[in-house]
mmCIF file of C-alpha atoms in Angstrom:
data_model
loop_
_atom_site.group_PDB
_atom_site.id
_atom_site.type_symbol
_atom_site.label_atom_id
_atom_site.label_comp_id
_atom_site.label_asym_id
_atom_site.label_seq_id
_atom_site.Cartn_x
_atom_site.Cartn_y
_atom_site.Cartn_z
ATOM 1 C CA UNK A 1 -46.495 -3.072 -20.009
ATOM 2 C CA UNK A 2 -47.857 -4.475 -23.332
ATOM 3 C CA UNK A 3 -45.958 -7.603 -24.642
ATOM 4 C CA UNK A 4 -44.455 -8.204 -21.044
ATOM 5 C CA UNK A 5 -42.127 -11.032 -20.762
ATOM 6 C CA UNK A 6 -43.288 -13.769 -18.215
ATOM 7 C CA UNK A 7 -40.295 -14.741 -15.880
ATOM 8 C CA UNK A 8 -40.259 -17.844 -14.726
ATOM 9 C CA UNK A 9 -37.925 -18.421 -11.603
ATOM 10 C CA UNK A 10 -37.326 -22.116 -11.678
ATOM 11 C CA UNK A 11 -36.699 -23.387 -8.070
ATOM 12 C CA UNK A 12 -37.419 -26.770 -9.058
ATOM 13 C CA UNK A 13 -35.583 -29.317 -6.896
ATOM 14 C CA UNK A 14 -33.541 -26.690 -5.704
ATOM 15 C CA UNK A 15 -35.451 -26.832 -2.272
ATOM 16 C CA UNK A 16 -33.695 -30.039 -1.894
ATOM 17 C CA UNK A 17 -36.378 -31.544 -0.176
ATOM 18 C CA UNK A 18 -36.959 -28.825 2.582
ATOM 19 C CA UNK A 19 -39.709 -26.694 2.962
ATOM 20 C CA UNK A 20 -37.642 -24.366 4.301
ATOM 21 C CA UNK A 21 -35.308 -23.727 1.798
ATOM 22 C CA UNK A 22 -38.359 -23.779 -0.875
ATOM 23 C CA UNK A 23 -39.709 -20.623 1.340
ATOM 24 C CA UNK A 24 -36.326 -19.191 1.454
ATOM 25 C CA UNK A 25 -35.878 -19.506 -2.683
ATOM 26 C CA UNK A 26 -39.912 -17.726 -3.107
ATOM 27 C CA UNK A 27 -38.635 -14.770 -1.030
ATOM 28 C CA UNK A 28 -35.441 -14.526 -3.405
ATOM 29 C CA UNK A 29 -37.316 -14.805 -6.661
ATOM 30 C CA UNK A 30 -39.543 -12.156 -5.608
ATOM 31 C CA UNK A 31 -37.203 -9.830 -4.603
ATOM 32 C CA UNK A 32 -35.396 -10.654 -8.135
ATOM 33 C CA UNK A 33 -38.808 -9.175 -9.570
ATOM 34 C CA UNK A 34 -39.671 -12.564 -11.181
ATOM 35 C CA UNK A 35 -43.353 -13.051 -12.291
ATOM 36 C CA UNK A 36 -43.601 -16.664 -11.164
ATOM 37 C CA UNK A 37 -41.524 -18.898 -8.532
ATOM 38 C CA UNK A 38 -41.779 -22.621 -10.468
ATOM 39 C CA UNK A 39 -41.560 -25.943 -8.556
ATOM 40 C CA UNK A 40 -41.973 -29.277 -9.487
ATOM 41 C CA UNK A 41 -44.390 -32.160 -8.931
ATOM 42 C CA UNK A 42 -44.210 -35.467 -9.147
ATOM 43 C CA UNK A 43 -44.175 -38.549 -7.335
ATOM 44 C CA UNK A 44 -40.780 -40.778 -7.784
ATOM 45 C CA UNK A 45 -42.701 -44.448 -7.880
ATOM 46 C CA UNK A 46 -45.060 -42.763 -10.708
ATOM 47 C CA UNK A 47 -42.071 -41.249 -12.638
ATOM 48 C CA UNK A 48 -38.784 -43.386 -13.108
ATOM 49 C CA UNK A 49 -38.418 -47.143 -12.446
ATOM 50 C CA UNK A 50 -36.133 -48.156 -9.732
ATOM 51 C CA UNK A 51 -33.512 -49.250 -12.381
ATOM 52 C CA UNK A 52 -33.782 -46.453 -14.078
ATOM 53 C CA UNK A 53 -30.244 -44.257 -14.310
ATOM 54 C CA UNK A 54 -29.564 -41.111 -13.663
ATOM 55 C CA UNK A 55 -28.166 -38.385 -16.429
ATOM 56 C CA UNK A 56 -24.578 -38.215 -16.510
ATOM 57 C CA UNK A 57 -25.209 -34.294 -15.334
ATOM 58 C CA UNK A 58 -26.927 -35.651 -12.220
ATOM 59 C CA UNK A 59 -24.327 -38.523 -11.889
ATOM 60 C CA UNK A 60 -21.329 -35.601 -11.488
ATOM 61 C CA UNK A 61 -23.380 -33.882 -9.161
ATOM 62 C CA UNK A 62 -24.716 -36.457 -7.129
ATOM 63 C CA UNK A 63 -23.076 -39.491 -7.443
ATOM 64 C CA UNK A 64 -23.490 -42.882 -7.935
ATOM 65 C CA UNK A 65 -24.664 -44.059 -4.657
ATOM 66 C CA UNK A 66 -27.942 -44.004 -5.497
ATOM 67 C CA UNK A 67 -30.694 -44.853 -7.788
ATOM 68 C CA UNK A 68 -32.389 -41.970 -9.868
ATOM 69 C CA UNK A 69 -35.925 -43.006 -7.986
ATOM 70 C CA UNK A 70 -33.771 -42.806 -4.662
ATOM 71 C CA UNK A 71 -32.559 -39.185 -5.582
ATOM 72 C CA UNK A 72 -36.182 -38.263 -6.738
ATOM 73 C CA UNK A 73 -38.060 -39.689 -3.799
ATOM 74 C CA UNK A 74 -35.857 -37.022 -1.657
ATOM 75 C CA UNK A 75 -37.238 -34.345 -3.638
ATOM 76 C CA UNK A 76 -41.048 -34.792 -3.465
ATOM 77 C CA UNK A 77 -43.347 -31.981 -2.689
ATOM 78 C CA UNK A 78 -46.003 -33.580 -0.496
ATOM 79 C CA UNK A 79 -49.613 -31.719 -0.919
ATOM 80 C CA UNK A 80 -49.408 -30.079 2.282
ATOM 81 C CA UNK A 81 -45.833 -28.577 1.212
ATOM 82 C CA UNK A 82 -48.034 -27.489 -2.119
ATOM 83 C CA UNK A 83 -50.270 -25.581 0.020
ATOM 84 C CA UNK A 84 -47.599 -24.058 2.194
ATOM 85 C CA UNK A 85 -46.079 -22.810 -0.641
ATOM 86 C CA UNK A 86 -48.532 -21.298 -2.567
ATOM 87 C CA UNK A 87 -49.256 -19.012 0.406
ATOM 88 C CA UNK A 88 -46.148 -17.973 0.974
ATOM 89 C CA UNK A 89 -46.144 -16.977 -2.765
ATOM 90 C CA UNK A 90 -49.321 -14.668 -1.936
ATOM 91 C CA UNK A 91 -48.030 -13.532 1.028
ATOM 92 C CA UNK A 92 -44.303 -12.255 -0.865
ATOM 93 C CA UNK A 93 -47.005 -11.292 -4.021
ATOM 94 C CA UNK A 94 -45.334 -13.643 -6.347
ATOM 95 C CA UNK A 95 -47.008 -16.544 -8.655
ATOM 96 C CA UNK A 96 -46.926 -19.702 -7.798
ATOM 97 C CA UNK A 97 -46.128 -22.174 -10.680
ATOM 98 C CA UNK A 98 -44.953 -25.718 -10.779
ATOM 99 C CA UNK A 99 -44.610 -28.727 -13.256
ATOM 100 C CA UNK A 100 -46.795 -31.585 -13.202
ATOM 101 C CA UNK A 101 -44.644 -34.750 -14.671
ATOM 102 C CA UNK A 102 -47.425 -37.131 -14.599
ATOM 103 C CA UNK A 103 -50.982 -37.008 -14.891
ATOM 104 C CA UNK A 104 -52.094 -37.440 -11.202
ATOM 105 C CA UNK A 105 -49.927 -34.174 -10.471
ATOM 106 C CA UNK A 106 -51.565 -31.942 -13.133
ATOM 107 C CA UNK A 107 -54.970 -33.049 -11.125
ATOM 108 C CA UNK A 108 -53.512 -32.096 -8.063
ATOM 109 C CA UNK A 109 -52.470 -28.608 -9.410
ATOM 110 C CA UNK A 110 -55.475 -28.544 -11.164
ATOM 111 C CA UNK A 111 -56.977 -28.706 -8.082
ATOM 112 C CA UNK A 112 -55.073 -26.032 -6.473
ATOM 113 C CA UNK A 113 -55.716 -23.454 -8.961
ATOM 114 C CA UNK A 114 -53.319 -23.362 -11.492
ATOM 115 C CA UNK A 115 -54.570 -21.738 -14.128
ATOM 116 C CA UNK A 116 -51.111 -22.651 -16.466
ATOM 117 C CA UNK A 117 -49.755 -26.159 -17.414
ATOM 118 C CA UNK A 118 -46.094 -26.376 -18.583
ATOM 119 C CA UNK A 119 -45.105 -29.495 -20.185
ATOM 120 C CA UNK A 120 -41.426 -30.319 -19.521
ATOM 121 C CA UNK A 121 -39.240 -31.549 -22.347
ATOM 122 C CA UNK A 122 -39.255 -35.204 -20.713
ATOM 123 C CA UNK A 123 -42.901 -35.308 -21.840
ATOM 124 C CA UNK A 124 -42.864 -34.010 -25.441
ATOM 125 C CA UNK A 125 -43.598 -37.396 -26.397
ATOM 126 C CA UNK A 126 -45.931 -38.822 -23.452
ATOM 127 C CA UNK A 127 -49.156 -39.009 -25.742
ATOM 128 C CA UNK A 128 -52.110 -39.612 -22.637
ATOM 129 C CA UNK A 129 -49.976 -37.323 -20.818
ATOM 130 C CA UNK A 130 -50.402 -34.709 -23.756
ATOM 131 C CA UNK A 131 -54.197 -35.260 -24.145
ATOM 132 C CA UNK A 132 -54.857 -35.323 -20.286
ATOM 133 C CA UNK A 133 -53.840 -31.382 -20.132
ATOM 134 C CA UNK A 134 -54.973 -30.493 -23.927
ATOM 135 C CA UNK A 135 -58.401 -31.393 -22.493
ATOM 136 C CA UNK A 136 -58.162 -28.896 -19.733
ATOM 137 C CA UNK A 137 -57.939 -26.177 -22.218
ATOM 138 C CA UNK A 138 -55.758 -24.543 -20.200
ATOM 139 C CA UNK A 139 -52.323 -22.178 -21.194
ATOM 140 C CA UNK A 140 -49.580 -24.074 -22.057
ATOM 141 C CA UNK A 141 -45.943 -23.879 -22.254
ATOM 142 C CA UNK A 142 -44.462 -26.586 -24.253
ATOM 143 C CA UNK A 143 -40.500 -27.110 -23.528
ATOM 144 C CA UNK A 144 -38.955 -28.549 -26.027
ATOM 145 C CA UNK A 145 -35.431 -30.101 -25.061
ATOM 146 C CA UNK A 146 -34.129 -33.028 -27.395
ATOM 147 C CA UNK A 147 -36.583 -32.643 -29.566
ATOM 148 C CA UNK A 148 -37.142 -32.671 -33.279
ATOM 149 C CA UNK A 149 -39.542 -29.986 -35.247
ATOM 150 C CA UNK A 150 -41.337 -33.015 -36.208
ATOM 151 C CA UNK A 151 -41.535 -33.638 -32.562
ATOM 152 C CA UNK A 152 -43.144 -30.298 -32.054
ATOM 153 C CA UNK A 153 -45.314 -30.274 -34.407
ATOM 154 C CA UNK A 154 -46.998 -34.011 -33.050
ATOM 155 C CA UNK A 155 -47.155 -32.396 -29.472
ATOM 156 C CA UNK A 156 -49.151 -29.016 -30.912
ATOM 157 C CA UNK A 157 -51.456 -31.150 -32.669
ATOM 158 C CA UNK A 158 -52.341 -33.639 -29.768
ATOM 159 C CA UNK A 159 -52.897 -30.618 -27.907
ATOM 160 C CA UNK A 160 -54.914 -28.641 -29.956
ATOM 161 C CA UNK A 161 -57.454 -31.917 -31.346
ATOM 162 C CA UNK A 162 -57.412 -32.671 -27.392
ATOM 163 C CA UNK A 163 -59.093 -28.693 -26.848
ATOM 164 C CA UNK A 164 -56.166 -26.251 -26.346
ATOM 165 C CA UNK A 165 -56.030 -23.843 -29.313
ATOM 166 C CA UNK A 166 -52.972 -22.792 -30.491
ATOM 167 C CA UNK A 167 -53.088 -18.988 -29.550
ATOM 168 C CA UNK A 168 -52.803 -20.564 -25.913
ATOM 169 C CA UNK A 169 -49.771 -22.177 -26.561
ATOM 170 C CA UNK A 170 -46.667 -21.088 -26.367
ATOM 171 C CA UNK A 171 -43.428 -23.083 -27.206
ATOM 172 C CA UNK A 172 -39.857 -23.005 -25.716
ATOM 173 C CA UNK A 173 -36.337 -23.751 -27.121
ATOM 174 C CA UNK A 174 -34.979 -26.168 -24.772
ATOM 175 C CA UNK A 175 -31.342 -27.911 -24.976
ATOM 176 C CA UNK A 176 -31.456 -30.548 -22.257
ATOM 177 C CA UNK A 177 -28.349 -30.107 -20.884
ATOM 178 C CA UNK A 178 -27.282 -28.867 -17.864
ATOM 179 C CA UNK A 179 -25.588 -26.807 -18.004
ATOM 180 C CA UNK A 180 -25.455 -26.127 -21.812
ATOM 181 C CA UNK A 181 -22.312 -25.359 -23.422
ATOM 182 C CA UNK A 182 -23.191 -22.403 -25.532
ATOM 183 C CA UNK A 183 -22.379 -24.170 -28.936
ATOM 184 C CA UNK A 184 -25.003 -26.063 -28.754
ATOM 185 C CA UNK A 185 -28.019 -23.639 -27.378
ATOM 186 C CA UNK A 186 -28.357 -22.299 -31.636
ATOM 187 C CA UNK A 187 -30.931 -19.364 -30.674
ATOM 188 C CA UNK A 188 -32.228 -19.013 -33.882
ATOM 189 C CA UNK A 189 -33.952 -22.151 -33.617
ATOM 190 C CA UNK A 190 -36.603 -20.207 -31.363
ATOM 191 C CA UNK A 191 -37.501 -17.890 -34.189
ATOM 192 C CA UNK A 192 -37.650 -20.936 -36.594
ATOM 193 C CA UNK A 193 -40.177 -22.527 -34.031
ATOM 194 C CA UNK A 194 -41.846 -19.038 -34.326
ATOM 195 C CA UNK A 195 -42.353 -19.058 -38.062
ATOM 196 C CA UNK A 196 -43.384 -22.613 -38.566
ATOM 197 C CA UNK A 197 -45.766 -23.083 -36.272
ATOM 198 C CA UNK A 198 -47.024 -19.555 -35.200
ATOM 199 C CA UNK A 199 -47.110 -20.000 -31.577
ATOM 200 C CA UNK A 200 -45.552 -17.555 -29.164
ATOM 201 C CA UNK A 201 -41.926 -18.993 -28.699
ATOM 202 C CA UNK A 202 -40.391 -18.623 -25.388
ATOM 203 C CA UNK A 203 -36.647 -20.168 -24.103
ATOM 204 C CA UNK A 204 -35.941 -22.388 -21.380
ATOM 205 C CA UNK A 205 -31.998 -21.221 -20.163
ATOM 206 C CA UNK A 206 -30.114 -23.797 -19.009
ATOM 207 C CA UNK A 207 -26.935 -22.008 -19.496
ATOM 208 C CA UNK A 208 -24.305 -20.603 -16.893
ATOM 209 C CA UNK A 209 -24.765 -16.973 -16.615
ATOM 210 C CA UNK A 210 -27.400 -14.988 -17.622
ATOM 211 C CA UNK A 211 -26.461 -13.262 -21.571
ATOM 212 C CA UNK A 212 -28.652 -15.636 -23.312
ATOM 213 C CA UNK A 213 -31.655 -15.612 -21.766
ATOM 214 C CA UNK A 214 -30.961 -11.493 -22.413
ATOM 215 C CA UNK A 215 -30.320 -12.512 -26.097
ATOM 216 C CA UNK A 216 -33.420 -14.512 -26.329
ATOM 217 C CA UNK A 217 -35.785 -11.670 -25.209
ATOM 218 C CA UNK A 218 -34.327 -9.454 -28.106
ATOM 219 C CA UNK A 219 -35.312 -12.252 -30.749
ATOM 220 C CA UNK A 220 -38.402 -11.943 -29.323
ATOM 221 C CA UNK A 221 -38.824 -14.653 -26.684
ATOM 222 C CA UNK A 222 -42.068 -14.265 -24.694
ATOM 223 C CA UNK A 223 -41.119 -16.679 -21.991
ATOM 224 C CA UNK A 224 -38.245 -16.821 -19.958
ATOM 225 C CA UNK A 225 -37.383 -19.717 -17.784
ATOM 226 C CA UNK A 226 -34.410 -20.320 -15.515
ATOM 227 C CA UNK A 227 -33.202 -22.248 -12.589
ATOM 228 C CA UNK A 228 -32.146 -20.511 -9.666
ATOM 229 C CA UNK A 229 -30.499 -22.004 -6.243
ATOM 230 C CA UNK A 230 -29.428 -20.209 -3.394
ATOM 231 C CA UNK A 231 -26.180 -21.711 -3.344
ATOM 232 C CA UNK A 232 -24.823 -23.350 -6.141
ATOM 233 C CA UNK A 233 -22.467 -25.432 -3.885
ATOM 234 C CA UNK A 234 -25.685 -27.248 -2.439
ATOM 235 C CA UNK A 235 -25.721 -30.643 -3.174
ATOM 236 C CA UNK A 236 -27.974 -31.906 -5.829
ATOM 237 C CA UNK A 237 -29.317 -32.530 -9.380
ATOM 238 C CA UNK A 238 -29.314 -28.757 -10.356
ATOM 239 C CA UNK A 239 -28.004 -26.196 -8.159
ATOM 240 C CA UNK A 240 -24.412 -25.897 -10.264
ATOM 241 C CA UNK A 241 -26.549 -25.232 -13.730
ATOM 242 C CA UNK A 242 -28.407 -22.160 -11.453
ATOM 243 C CA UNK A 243 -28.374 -18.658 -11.018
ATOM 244 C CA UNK A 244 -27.780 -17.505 -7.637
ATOM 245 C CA UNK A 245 -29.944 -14.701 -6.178
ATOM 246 C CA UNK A 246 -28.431 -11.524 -7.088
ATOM 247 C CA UNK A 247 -27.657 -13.230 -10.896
ATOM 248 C CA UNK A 248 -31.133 -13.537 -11.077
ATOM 249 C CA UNK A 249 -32.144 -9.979 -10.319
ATOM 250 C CA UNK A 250 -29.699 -8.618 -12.636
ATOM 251 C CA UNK A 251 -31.368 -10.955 -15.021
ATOM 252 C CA UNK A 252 -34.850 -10.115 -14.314
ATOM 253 C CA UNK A 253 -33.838 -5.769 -14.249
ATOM 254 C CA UNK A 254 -31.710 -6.401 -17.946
ATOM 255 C CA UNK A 255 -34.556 -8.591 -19.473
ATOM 256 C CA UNK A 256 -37.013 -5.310 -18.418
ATOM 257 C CA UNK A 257 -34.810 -2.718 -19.820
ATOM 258 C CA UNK A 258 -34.712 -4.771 -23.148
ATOM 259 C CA UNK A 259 -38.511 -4.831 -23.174
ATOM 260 C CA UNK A 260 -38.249 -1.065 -22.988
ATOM 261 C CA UNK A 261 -35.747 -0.768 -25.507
ATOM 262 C CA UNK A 262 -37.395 -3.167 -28.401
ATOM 263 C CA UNK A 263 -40.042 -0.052 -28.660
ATOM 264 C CA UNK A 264 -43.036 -0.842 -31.389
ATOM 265 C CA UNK A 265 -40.549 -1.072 -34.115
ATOM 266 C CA UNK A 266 -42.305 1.994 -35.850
ATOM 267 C CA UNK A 267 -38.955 4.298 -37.118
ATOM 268 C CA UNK A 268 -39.812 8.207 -36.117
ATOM 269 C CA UNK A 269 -38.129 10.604 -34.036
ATOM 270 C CA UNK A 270 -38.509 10.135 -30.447
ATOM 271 C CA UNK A 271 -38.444 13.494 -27.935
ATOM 272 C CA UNK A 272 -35.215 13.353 -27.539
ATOM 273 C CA UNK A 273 -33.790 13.912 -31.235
ATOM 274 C CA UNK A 274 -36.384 16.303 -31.972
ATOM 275 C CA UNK A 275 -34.218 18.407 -29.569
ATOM 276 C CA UNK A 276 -31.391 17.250 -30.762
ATOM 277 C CA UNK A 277 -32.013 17.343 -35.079
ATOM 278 C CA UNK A 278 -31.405 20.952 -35.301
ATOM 279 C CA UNK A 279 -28.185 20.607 -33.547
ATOM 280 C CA UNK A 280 -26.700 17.449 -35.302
ATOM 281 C CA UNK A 281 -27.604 18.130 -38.457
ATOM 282 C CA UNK A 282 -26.621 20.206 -40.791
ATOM 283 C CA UNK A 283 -28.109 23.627 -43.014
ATOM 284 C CA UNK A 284 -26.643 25.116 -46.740
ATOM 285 C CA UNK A 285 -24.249 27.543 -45.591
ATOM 286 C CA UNK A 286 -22.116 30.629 -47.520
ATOM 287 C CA UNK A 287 -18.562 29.240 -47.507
ATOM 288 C CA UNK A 288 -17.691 32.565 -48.083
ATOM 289 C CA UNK A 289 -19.576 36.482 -48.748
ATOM 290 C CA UNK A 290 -22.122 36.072 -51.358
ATOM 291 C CA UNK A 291 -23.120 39.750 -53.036
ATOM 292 C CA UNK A 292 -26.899 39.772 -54.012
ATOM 293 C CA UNK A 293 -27.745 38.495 -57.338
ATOM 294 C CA UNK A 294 -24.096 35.793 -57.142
ATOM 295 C CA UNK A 295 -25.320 32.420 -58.439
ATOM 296 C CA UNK A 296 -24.871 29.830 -56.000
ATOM 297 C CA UNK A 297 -22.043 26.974 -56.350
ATOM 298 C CA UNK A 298 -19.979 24.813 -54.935
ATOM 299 C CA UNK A 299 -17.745 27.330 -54.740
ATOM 300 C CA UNK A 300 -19.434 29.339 -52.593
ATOM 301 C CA UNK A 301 -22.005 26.929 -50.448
ATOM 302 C CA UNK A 302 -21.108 24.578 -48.014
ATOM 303 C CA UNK A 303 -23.097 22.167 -45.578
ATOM 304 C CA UNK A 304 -22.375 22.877 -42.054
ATOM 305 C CA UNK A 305 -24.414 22.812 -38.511
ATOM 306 C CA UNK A 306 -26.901 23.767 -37.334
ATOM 307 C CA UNK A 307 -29.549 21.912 -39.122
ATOM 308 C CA UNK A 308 -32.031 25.360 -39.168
ATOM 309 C CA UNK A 309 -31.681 26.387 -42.458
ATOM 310 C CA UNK A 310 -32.127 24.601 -46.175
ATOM 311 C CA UNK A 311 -31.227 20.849 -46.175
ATOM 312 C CA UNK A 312 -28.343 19.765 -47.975
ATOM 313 C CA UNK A 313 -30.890 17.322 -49.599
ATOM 314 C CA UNK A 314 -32.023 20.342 -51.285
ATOM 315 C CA UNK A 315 -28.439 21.157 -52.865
ATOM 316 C CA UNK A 316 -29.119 20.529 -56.563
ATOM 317 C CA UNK A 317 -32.237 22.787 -55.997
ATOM 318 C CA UNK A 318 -30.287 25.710 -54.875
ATOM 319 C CA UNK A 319 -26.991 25.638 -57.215
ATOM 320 C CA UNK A 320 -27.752 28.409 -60.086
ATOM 321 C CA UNK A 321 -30.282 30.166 -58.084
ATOM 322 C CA UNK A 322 -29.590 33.826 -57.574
ATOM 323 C CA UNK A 323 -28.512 35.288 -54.059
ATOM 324 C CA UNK A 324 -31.871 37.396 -52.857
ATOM 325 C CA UNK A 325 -29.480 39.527 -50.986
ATOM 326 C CA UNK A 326 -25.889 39.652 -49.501
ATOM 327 C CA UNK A 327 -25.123 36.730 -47.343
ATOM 328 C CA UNK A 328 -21.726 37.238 -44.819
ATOM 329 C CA UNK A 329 -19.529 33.913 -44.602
ATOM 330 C CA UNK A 330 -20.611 31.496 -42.613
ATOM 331 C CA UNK A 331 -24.352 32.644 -42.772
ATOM 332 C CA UNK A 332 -27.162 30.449 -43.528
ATOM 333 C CA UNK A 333 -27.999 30.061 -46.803
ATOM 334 C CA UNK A 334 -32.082 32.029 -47.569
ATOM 335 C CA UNK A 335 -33.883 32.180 -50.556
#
């Protein structure tokens, strides 16, 4: 289908460490119909400090006991977990995808064959980090949580000086909070992405339920990203801010009936009220017998169904005209 939305399933951490369960959430996004399963890579010593703290969403959902690098290092993807996965992908004919957060991970999926780098909100601002994959030349999808449009603007530019060009780009609305309270997701931003920068605009969902991400696609989101778990009483990061399985088909089969419903946005009849015009609307008819020669007036025309006859549009074109011959009540209106 032209103009296709790209799904993106977002497993992330969901896995929760286990290969397993990583298998287990590539099966459900493909049976969802989603165009790409999404993971994430990184290494914990190359990504947070040890003192680092968690978010207060990961806090509530994790606890306390330990250190955001203790929580991370649990939820590594080593490389031979990488290569396990992007099999089973081919074998349930699903993309692979995942998120580099650091340089030495885009090399490694660089290395694997992703053709597609997305930059997660966390590294809007991480300038060699920005250059590294704007050199690759790649397709890009820029998330764009906590960030300002000045913000976006820097990250297009480093990008596209680096060797990306802009038609390769395309930028989602992000709120970085998980999940989002739905006062603070403001759709419209997406569109005002859209107009000043003219990149494709796509929306990362981190809301409960799945409306908005069905909103987005009618303002013309591109993109769709969103987490899914396969329970969301798992414990970890991002499980409770998830879709579970059979949310995220309904998502996936209501995000492809909108794409069939936006149309090309050209107004004519379809088949359907070409059938149906003559029926709905309506014809000049005699609102009562009309001898030959009568004039015709208000008096003695009408507009009724069917829609066969003269239009009503042509009304002022008819009144004072002669009947060409007698016309019963309730008869069509000839000249």
């Amino acid at each position: 289908m032209k103009n296709r939305v790209l799904i993106i399933a977002e497993a992330g951490v969901n896995h929760n460490g286990d290969l397993g369960r990583a298998k287990q959430l590539i099966d459900k996004a493909a049976v969802a119909g989603a165009d790409l399963v999404k993971f994430q890579t990184f290494n914990a010593d190359r990504l947070v400090t040890h003192t680092a703290q968690k978010a207060k969403y990961q806090t509530l959902t994790t606890g306390n006991e330990e250190s955001q690098h203790e929580m991370l290092r649990r939820l590594e993807l080593t490389v031979a977990m990488h290569h396990e996965l992007i099999a089973h992908c081919q074998l349930r004919n699903i993309g692979f995808f995942s998120t580099g957060f650091d340089i030495a991970s885009i090399d490694l999926l660089l290395s694997l064959g992703q053709d597609r780098f997305k930059i997660p909100s966390g590294e809007l601002t991480n300038l060699p980090y920005l250059r590294h994959i704007g050199k690759l030349g790649k397709t890009v999808i820029l998330s764009t949580g906590m960030a300002t449009m000045g913000d976006i603007e820097a990250a297009i530019d480093v990008l596209e000086k680096a060797g990306t060009v802009r038609e390769n780009i395309t930028v989602l609305h992000c709120t970085t909070e998980y999940p989002t309270p739905l006062n603070e997701v403001n759709l419209r931003a997406m569109q005002s992405i859209h107009e000043a920068f003219g990149v494709a605009v796509g929306y990362s969902d981190h809301t409960q339920g799945i409306e908005v991400a069905i909103a987005a696609v009618a303002m013309g989101a591109t993109v769709i990203e969103k987490h899914f778990t396969l329970d969301r009483n798992l414990p970890g990061p991002d499980h409770k801010a998830s879709l579970e399985p059979e949310e995220l088909k309904a998502m996936v089969a209501a995000i492809r009936n909108i794409e069939i419903a936006l149309g090309d946005g050209i107004k004519r009849l379809t088949p359907s009220e070409v059938i149906n015009k003559p029926i709905a609307r309506k014809s000049l008819v005699a609102r009562k017998a009309i001898k030959a020669g009568e004039s015709f007036s208000a008096i003695n025309v009408t507009t009724k169904r069917p829609g066969t006859g003269i239009s009503p549009m042509r009304w002022d074109e008819v009144m004072g005209r002669k009947a060409p011959h007698d016309i019963a009540a309730d008869e069509l209106i000839a000249l």
